[in-house]
Coordinates of C-alpha atoms in Angstrom, one line a residue:
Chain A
X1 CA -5.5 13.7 14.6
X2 CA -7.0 13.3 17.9
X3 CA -5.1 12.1 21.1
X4 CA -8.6 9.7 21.6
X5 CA -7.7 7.9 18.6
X6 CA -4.0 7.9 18.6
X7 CA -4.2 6.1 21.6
X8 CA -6.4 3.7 20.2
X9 CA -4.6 2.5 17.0
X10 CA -2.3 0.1 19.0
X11 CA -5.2 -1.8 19.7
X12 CA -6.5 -1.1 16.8
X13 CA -3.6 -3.0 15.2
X14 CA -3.7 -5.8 17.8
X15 CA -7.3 -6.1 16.8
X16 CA -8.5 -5.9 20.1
X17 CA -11.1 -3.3 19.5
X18 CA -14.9 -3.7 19.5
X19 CA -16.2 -3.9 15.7
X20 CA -17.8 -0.6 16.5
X21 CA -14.9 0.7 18.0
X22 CA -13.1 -0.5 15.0
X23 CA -15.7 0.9 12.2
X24 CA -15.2 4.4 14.0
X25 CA -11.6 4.4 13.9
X26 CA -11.3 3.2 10.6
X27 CA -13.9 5.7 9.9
X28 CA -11.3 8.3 11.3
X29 CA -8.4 7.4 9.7
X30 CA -10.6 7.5 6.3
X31 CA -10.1 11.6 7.1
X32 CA -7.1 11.9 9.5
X33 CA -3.8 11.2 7.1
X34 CA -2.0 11.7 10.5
X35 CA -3.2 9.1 11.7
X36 CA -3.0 7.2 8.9
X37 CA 1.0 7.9 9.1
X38 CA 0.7 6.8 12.5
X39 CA -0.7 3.5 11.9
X40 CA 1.7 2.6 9.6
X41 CA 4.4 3.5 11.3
X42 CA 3.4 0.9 14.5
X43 CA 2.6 -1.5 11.5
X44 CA 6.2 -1.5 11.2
X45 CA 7.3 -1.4 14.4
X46 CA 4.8 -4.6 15.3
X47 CA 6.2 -6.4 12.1
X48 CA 10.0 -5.8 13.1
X49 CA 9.5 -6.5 16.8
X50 CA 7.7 -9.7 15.7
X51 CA 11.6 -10.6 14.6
X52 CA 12.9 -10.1 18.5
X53 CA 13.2 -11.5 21.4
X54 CA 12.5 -9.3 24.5
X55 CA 15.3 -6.6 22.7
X56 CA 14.7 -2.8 23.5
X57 CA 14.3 -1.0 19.4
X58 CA 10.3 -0.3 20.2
X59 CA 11.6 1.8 23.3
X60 CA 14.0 4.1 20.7
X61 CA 11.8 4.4 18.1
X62 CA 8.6 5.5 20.6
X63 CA 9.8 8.9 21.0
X64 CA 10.6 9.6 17.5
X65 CA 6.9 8.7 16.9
X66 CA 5.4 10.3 19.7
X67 CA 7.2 13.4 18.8
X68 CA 5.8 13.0 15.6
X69 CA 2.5 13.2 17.2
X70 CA 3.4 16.6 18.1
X71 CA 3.7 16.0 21.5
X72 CA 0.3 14.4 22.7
X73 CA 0.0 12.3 25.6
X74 CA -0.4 9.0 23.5
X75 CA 0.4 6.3 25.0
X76 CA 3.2 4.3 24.3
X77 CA 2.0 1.1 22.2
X78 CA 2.1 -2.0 23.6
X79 CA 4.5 -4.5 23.1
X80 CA 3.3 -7.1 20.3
X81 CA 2.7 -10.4 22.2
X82 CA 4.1 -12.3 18.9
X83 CA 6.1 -15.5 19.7
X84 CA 9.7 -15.1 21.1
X85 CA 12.0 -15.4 17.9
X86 CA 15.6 -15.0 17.3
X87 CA 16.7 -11.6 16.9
X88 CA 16.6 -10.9 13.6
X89 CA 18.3 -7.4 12.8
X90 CA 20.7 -4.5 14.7
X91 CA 19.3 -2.0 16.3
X92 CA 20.8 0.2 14.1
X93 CA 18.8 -1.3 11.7
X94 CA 15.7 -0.8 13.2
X95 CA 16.5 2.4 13.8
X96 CA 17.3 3.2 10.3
X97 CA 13.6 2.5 9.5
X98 CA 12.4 5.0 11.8
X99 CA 15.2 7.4 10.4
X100 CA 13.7 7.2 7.4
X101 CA 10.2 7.9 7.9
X102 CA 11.5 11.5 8.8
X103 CA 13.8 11.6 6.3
X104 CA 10.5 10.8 3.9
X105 CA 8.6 13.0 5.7
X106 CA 11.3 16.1 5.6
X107 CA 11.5 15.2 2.0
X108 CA 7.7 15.4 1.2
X109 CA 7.7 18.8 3.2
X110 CA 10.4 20.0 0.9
X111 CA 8.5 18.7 -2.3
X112 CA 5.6 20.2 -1.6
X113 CA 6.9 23.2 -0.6
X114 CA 8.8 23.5 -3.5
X115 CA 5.4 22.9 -5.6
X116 CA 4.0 25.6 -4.0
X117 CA 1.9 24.2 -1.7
X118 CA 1.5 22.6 2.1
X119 CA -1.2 19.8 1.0
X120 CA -2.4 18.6 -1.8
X121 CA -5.6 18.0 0.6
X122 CA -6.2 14.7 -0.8
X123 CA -5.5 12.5 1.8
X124 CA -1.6 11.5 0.4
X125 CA -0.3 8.6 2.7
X126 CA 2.7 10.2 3.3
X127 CA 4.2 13.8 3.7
X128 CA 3.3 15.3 7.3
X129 CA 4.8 17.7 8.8
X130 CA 8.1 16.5 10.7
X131 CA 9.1 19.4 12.9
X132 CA 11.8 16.7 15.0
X133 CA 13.8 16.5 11.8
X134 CA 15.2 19.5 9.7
X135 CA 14.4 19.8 6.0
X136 CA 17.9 19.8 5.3
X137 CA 18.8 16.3 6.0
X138 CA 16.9 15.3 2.8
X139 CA 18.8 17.2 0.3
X140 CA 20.0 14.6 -2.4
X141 CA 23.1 12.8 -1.2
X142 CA 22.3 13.8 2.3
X143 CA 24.1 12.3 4.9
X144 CA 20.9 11.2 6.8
X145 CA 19.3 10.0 4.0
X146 CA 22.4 7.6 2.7
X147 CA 22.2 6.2 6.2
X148 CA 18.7 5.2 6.0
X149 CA 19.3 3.7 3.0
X150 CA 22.6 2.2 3.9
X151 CA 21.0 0.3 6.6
X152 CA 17.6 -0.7 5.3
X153 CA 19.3 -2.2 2.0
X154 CA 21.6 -4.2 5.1
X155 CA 18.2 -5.3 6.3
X156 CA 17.5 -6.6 3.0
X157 CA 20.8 -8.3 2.2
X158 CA 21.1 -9.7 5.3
X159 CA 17.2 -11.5 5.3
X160 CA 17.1 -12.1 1.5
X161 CA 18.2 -15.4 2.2
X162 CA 14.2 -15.6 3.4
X163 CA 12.6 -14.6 0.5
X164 CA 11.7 -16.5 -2.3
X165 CA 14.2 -15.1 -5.2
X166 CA 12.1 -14.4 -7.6
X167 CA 10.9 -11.5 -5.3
X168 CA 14.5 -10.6 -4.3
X169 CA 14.8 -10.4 -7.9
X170 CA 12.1 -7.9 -8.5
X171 CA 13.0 -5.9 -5.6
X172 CA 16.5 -5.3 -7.2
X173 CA 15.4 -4.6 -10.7
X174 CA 12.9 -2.3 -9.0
X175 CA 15.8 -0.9 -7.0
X176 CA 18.4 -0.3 -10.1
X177 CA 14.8 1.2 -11.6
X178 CA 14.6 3.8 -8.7
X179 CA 18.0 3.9 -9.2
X180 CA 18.3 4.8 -12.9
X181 CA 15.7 7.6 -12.6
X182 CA 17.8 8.9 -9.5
X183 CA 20.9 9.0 -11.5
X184 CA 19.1 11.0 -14.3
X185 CA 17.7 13.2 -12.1
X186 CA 20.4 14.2 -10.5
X187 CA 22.3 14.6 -13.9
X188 CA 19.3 16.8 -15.0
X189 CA 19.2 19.0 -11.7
X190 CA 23.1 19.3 -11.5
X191 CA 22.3 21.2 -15.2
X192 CA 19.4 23.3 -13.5
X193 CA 19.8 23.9 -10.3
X194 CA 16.8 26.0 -9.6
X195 CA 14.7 23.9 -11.4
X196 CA 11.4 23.7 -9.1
X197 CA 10.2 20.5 -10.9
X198 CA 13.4 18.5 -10.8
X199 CA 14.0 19.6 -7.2
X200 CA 10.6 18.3 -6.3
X201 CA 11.2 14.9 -8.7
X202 CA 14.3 14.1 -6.9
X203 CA 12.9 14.2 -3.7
X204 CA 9.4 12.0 -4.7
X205 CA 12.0 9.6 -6.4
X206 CA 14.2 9.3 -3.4
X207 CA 10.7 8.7 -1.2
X208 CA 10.1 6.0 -3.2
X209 CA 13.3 4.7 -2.9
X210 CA 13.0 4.7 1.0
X211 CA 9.2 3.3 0.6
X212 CA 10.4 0.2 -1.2
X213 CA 13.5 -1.0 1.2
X214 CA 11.0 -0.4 4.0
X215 CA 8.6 -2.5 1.8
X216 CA 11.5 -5.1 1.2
X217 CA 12.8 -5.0 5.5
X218 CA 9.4 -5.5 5.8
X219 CA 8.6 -8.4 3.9
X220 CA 11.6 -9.9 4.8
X221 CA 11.1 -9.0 9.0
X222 CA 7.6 -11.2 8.2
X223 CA 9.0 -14.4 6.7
X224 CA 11.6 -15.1 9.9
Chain B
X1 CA -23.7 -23.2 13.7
X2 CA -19.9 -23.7 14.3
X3 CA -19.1 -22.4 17.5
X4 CA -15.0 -22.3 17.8
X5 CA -13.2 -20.4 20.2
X6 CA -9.9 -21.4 19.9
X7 CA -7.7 -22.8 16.8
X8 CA -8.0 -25.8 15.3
X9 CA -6.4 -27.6 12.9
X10 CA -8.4 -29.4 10.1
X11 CA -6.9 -32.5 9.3
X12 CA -9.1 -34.9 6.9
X13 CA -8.3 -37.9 5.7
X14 CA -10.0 -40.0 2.9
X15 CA -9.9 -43.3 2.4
X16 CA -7.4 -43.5 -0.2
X17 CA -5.0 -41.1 2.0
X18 CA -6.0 -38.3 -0.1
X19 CA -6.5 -34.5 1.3
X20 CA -10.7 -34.4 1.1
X21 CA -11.7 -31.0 0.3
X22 CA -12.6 -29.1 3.2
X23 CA -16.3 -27.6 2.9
X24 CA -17.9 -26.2 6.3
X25 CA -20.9 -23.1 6.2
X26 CA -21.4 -21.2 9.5
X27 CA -23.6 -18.7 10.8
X28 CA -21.7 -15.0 11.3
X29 CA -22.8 -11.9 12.8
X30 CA -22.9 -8.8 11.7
X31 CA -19.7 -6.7 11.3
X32 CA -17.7 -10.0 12.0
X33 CA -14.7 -10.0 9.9
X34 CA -12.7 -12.6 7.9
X35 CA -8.8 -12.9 8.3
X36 CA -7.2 -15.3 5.5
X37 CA -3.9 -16.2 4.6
X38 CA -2.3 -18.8 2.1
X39 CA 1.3 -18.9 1.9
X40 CA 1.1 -20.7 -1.7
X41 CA -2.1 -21.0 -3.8
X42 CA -5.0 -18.5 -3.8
X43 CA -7.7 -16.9 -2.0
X44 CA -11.3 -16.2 -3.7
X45 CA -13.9 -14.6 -1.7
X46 CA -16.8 -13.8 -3.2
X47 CA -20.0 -11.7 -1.4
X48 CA -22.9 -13.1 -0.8
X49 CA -26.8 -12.1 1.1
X50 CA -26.8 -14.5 3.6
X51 CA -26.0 -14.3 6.8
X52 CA -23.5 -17.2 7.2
X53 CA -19.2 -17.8 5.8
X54 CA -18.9 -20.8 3.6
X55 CA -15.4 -21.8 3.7
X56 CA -13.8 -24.1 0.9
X57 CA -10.3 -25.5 0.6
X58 CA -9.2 -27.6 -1.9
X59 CA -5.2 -29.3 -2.6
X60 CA -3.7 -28.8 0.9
X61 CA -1.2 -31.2 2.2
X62 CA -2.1 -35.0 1.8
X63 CA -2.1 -36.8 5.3
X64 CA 1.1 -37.9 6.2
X65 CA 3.2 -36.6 3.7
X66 CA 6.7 -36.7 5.1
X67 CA 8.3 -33.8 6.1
X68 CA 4.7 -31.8 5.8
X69 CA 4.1 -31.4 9.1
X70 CA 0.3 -31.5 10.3
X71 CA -2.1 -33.0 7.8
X72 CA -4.4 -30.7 6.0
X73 CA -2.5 -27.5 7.4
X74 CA -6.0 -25.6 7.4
X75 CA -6.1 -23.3 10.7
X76 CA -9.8 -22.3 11.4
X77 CA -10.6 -20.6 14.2
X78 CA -13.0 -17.5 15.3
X79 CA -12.7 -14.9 18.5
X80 CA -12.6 -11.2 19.3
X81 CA -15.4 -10.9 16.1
X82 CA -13.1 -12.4 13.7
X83 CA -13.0 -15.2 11.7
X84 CA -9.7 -16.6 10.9
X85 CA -8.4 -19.4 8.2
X86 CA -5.1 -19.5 7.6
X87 CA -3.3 -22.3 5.4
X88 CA 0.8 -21.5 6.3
X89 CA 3.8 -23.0 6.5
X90 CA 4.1 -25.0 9.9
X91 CA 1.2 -27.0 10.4
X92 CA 2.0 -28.0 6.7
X93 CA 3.2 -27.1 3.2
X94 CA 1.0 -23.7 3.4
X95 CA -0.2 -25.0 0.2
X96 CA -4.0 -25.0 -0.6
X97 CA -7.1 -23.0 -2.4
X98 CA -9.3 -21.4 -0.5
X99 CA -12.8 -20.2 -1.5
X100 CA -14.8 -18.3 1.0
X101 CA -18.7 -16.9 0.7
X102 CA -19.0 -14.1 3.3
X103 CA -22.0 -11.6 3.8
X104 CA -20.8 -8.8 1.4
X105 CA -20.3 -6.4 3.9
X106 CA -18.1 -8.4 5.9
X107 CA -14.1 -6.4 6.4
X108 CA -11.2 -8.5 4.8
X109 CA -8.0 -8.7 5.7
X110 CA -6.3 -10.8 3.3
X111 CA -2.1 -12.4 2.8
X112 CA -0.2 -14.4 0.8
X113 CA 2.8 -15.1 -0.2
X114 CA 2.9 -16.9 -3.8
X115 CA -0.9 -16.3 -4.0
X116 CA -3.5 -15.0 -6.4
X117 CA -6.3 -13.1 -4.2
X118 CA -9.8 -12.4 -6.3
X119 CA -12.4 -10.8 -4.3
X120 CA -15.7 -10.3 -5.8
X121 CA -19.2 -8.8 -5.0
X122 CA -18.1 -7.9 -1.8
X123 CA -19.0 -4.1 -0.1
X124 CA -16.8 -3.5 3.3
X125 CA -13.4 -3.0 4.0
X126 CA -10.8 -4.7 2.1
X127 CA -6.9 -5.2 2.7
X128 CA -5.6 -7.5 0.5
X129 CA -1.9 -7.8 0.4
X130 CA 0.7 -10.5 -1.8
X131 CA 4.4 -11.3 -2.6
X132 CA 4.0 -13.1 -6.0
X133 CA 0.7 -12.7 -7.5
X134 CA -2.6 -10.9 -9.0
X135 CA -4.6 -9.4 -6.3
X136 CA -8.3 -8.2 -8.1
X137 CA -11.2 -6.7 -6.6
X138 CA -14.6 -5.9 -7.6
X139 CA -16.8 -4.0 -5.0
X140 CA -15.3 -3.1 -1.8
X141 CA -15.9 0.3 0.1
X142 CA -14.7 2.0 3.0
X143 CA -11.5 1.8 3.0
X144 CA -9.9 -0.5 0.4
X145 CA -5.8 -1.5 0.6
X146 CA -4.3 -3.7 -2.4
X147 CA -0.7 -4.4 -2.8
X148 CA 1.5 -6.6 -5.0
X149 CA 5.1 -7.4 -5.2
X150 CA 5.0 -9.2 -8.4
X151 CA 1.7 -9.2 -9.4
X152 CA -0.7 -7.2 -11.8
X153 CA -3.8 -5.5 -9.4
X154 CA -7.2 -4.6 -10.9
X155 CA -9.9 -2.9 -8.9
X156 CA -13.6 -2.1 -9.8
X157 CA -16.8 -0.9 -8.5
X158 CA -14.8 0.3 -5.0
X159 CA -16.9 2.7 -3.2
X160 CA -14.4 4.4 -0.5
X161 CA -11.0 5.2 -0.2
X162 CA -8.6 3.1 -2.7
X163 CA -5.4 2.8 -1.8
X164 CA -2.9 0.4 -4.3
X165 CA 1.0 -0.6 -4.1
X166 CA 2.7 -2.6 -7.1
X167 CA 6.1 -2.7 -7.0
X168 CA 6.5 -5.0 -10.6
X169 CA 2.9 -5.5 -11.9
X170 CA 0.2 -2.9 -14.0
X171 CA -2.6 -1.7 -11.7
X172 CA -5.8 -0.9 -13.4
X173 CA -8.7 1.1 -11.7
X174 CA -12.4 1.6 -13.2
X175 CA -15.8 2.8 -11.7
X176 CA -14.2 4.2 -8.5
X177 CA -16.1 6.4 -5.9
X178 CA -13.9 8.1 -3.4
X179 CA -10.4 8.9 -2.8
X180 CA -7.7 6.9 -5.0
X181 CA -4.1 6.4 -4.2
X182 CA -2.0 4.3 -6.6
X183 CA 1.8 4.0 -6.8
X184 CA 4.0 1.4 -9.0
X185 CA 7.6 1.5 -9.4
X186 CA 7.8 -0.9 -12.7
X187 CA 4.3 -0.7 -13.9
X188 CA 1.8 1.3 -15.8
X189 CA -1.3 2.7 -13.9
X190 CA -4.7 2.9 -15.5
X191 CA -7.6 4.9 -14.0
X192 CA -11.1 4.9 -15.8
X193 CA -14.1 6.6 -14.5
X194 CA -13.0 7.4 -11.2
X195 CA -14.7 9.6 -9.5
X196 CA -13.3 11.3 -6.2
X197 CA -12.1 14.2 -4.6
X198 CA -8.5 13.2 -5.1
X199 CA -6.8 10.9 -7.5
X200 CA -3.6 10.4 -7.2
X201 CA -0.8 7.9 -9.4
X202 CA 2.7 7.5 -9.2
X203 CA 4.7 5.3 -11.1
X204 CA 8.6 5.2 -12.0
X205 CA 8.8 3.6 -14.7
X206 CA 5.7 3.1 -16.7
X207 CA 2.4 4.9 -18.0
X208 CA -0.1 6.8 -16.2
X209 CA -3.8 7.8 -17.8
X210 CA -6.7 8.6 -16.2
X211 CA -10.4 8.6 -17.9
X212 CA -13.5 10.3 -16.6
X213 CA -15.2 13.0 -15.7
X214 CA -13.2 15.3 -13.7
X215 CA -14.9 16.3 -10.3
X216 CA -15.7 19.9 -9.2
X217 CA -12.9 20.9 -6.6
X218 CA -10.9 17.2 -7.3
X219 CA -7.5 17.1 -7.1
X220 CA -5.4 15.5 -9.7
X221 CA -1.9 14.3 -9.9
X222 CA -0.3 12.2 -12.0
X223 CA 3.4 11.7 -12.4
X224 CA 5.8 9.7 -13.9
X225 CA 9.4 9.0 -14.9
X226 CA 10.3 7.2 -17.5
X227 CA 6.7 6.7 -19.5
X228 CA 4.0 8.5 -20.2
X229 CA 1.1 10.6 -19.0
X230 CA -2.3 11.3 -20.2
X231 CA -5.4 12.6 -18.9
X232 CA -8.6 11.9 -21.0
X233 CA -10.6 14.1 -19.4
X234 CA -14.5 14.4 -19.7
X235 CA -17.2 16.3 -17.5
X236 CA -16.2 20.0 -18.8
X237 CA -13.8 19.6 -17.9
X238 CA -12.9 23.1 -15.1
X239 CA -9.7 22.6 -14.2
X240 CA -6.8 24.0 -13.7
X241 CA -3.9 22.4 -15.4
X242 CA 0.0 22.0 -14.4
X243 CA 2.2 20.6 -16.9
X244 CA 5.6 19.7 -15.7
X245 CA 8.4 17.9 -17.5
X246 CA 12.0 18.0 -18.0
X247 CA 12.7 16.7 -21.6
X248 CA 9.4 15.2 -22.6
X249 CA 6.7 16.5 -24.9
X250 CA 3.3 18.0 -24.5
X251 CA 0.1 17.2 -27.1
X252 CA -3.2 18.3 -26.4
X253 CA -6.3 17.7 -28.3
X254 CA -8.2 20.5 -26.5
X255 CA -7.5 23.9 -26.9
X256 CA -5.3 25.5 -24.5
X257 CA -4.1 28.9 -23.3
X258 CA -1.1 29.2 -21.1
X259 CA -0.9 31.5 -18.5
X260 CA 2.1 30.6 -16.3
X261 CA 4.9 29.1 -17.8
X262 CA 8.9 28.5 -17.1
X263 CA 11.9 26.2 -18.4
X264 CA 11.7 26.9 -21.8
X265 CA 7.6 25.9 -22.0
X266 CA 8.4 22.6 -20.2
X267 CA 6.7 23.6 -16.8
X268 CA 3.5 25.6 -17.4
X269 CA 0.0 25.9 -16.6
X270 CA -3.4 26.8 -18.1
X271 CA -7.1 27.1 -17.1
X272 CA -10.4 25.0 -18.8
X273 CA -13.5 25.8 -18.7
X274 CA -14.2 27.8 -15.2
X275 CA -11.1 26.2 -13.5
X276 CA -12.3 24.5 -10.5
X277 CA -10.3 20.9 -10.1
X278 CA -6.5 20.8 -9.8
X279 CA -4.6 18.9 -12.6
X280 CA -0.8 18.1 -12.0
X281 CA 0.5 16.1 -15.2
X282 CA 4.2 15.1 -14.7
X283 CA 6.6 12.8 -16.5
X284 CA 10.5 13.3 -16.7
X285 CA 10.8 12.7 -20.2
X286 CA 7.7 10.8 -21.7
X287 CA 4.7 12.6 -23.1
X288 CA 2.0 14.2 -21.6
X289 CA -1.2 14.2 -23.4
X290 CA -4.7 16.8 -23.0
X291 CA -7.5 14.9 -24.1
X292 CA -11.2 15.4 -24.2
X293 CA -13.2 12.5 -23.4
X294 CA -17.1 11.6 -22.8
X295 CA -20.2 14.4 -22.9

């Protein structure tokens, strides 16, 4: 990750870079998974902001980023120039979704770790380091972790009304899915403890629990 | 040549008062890129060796339908090295089929909603994204981003980084060459003859395989919770091997010599061949299966 690029990816986003500008920087994210993380992370931001008026959650959620960036001198993204809507969701909310990118990150950390390893040096789109958040907020049950899911899945009641139902309807089976194989993983681990592979199970699982509300807040911060 | 610089609306009227199909073939420069987006219907882009965009739509709004909104609710416009044709909600129904001829290396950034996206013969960046439907791909390279809510995803012939996301829908991968990420919550994940230096598929509850050659120094990982794994492996194949479950089984047609193992032989490890490419085979409780495949 490079402060020259990071400071590019808002534009980037916004599309306002040259096509050769934009062939090299998608040319670095093809080998920067940082930056990669990054990127996605404003992708959300843009798409949530896109629901608000002139409302202040891009301003709380900057310094979680930037310290994610390890403390570069990136510049703050600019504010999407989408159409003025109606605000759409609390800023606790909002902040839940950038809660639980650390709490996903912290998590991936502790799975890998727990593997054996820092990186699987493949280029996985998630799990960088999060040195602003403490491994121990993603133990199973955690309290940090309930609250990200808390509020996303208010995110998604409250906009569901937006989505067509047959997609609310596959985004709950898919939820009570995640679900299930939570439940039994957390059955099988309260029987084995030390078990290194269920440890690191339960922590992919819950990931992909967090991965699919921010999917689902995200799909439903698009259609208002 | 069309020259448009800002949006504009296509509205076309026949004389019976039916939609006309909207047909229009442009010059485009190099490394201009395509933006699309149908709320309902599909998107098929298909690469071609000229250097021009032929955009079709067919069944969008019919002039003057009440409550519709602007006739034709086609949005066309080009700037900043994009071209952009979007058929949404607004100016109309966002109802309509879209077929679009592009120079194959031309970057896509497809949406839809309730829409089928089928790309074909096409050899630049790709990001096609949907709610309800299919999304397939044949070519692509650089960097390639599918997704599905409720739709099935097939890729072929990508050569770059493939990165998939199903959430209720099977995702099948062949003749891949770079790095592959694919995750599916309720859906199985099929990768054949994929050839990078990392593969890795996550589902929850469904079946992952992979089917190739395994590369020199690769990294593998495939996991699962409720289905089952398999890795059909060809090429040698040097690698070394992780098995992880917590009730599931283990069959391998290859022989195999544990070195490392834990949990009552449910977590172990093994070498083949020289070692070499990382395997990581993981399902809660389905079965994991060693295969040999190919020369």
């Amino acid at each position: 990750m490079t402060a020259h690029w990071t400071d590019r990816l808002s534009a980037y986003l916004d599309g306002e870079l040259t096509p050769g500008e934009r062939d090299a920087c998608e040319e670095h994210l093809l080998g920067c998974p940082e930056c990669r993380e990054v990127l996605g992370e404003l992708r959300v931001i843009v798409a949530e902001a896109r629901a608000l008026e002139d409302g202040e959650p891009a301003a709380d959620l900057w310094p979680g980023i930037r310290a994610r960036l390890g403390g570069s001198t990136a510049r703050r993204p600019d504010r999407p120039t989408a159409p003025r809507r109606v605000l759409a969701f609390s800023l606790p909310q909002l902040l839940a979704a950038g809660l639980a990118f650390a709490v996903v990150g912290a998590g991936g950390a502790v799975a890998l770790g727990s593997l054996g390893g820092t990186s699987d040096g493949a280029g996985m789109p998630v799990i960088a380091p999060a040195p602003a958040v403490q491994p121990a907020v993603a133990v199973p049950g955690g309290a940090a972790w309930d609250q990200a899911v808390t509020e996303l899945r208010a995110v998604l009641d409250a906009g569901r009304g937006r989505l067509d139902p047959r997609t609310v309807r596959v985004l709950e089976q898919s939820l009570a899915t995640i679900d299930r194989a939570l439940a039994r993983s957390r059955e099988a681990l309260a029987s084995d403890p030390a078990n290194p592979y269920l440890n690191a199970h339960l922590q992919e699982t819950m990931r992909r629990k967090i991965e699919l509300l921010r999917h689902a807040a995200g799909l439903v911060a698009s259609e208002s | 040549m069309i020259a448009f610089a800002a949006s504009v609306a296509i509205a076309l009227q026949g004389a019976g008062g039916q939609a006309q199909p909207f047909d229009t073939t442009f010059a485009v420069g190099r490394g201009e890129r395509l933006e699309a987006s149908v709320f309902s219907g599909s998107i098929t882009v298909k690469g071609w060796t000229r250097d021009q965009m032929r955009i079709q739509a067919a069944g969008l709004d019919e002039p003057g339908q009440a409550g519709r909104g602007h006739a034709g609710g086609l949005d066309l416009s080009r700037g900043g090295g994009t071209v952009r044709v979007h058929v949404q909600p607004g100016r109309g129904s966002g109802e309509g089929d879209l077929t679009i001829w592009v120079p194959a290396a031309t970057p896509l950034d497809l949406d839809g909603n309730e829409t089928t996206i089928t790309v074909d013969g096409v050899q630049g960046s790709v990001r096609a994204n949907t709610i309800e439907g299919d999304v397939s791909l044949t070519g692509g390279g650089e960097f390639v981003e599918l997704a599905s809510v409720d739709g099935s995803i097939t890729a072929s012939g990508v050569r770059g980084r493939l990165q998939v996301s199903s959430v209720d829908g099977d995702v099948v991968v062949r003749d891949v060459r770079g790095a592959v990420t694919v995750t599916a919550v309720d859906g199985s994940i099929e990768l054949v003859d994929v050839d990078g230096p990392s593969v890795l598929a996550s589902s929850v509850d469904g079946d992952v395989s992979v089917r190739g050659p395994v590369r020199a120094g690769g990294t593998y990982r495939l996991t699962t919770h409720d289905g089952d794994v398999t890795a059909a492996l060809g090429g040698g194949p040097d690698a070394e091997v992780s098995v992880s479950t917590f009730s599931g089984d283990f069959e391998s047609t290859i022989p195999v010599t544990i070195t490392q193992s834990a949990k009552a032989g449910r977590q172990f490890s093994f070498t083949l061949g020289r070692g070499g490419a990382q395997v990581h085979l993981e399902t809660f409780d389905g079965t994991i299966r060693l295969q040999r495949t190919g020369p």
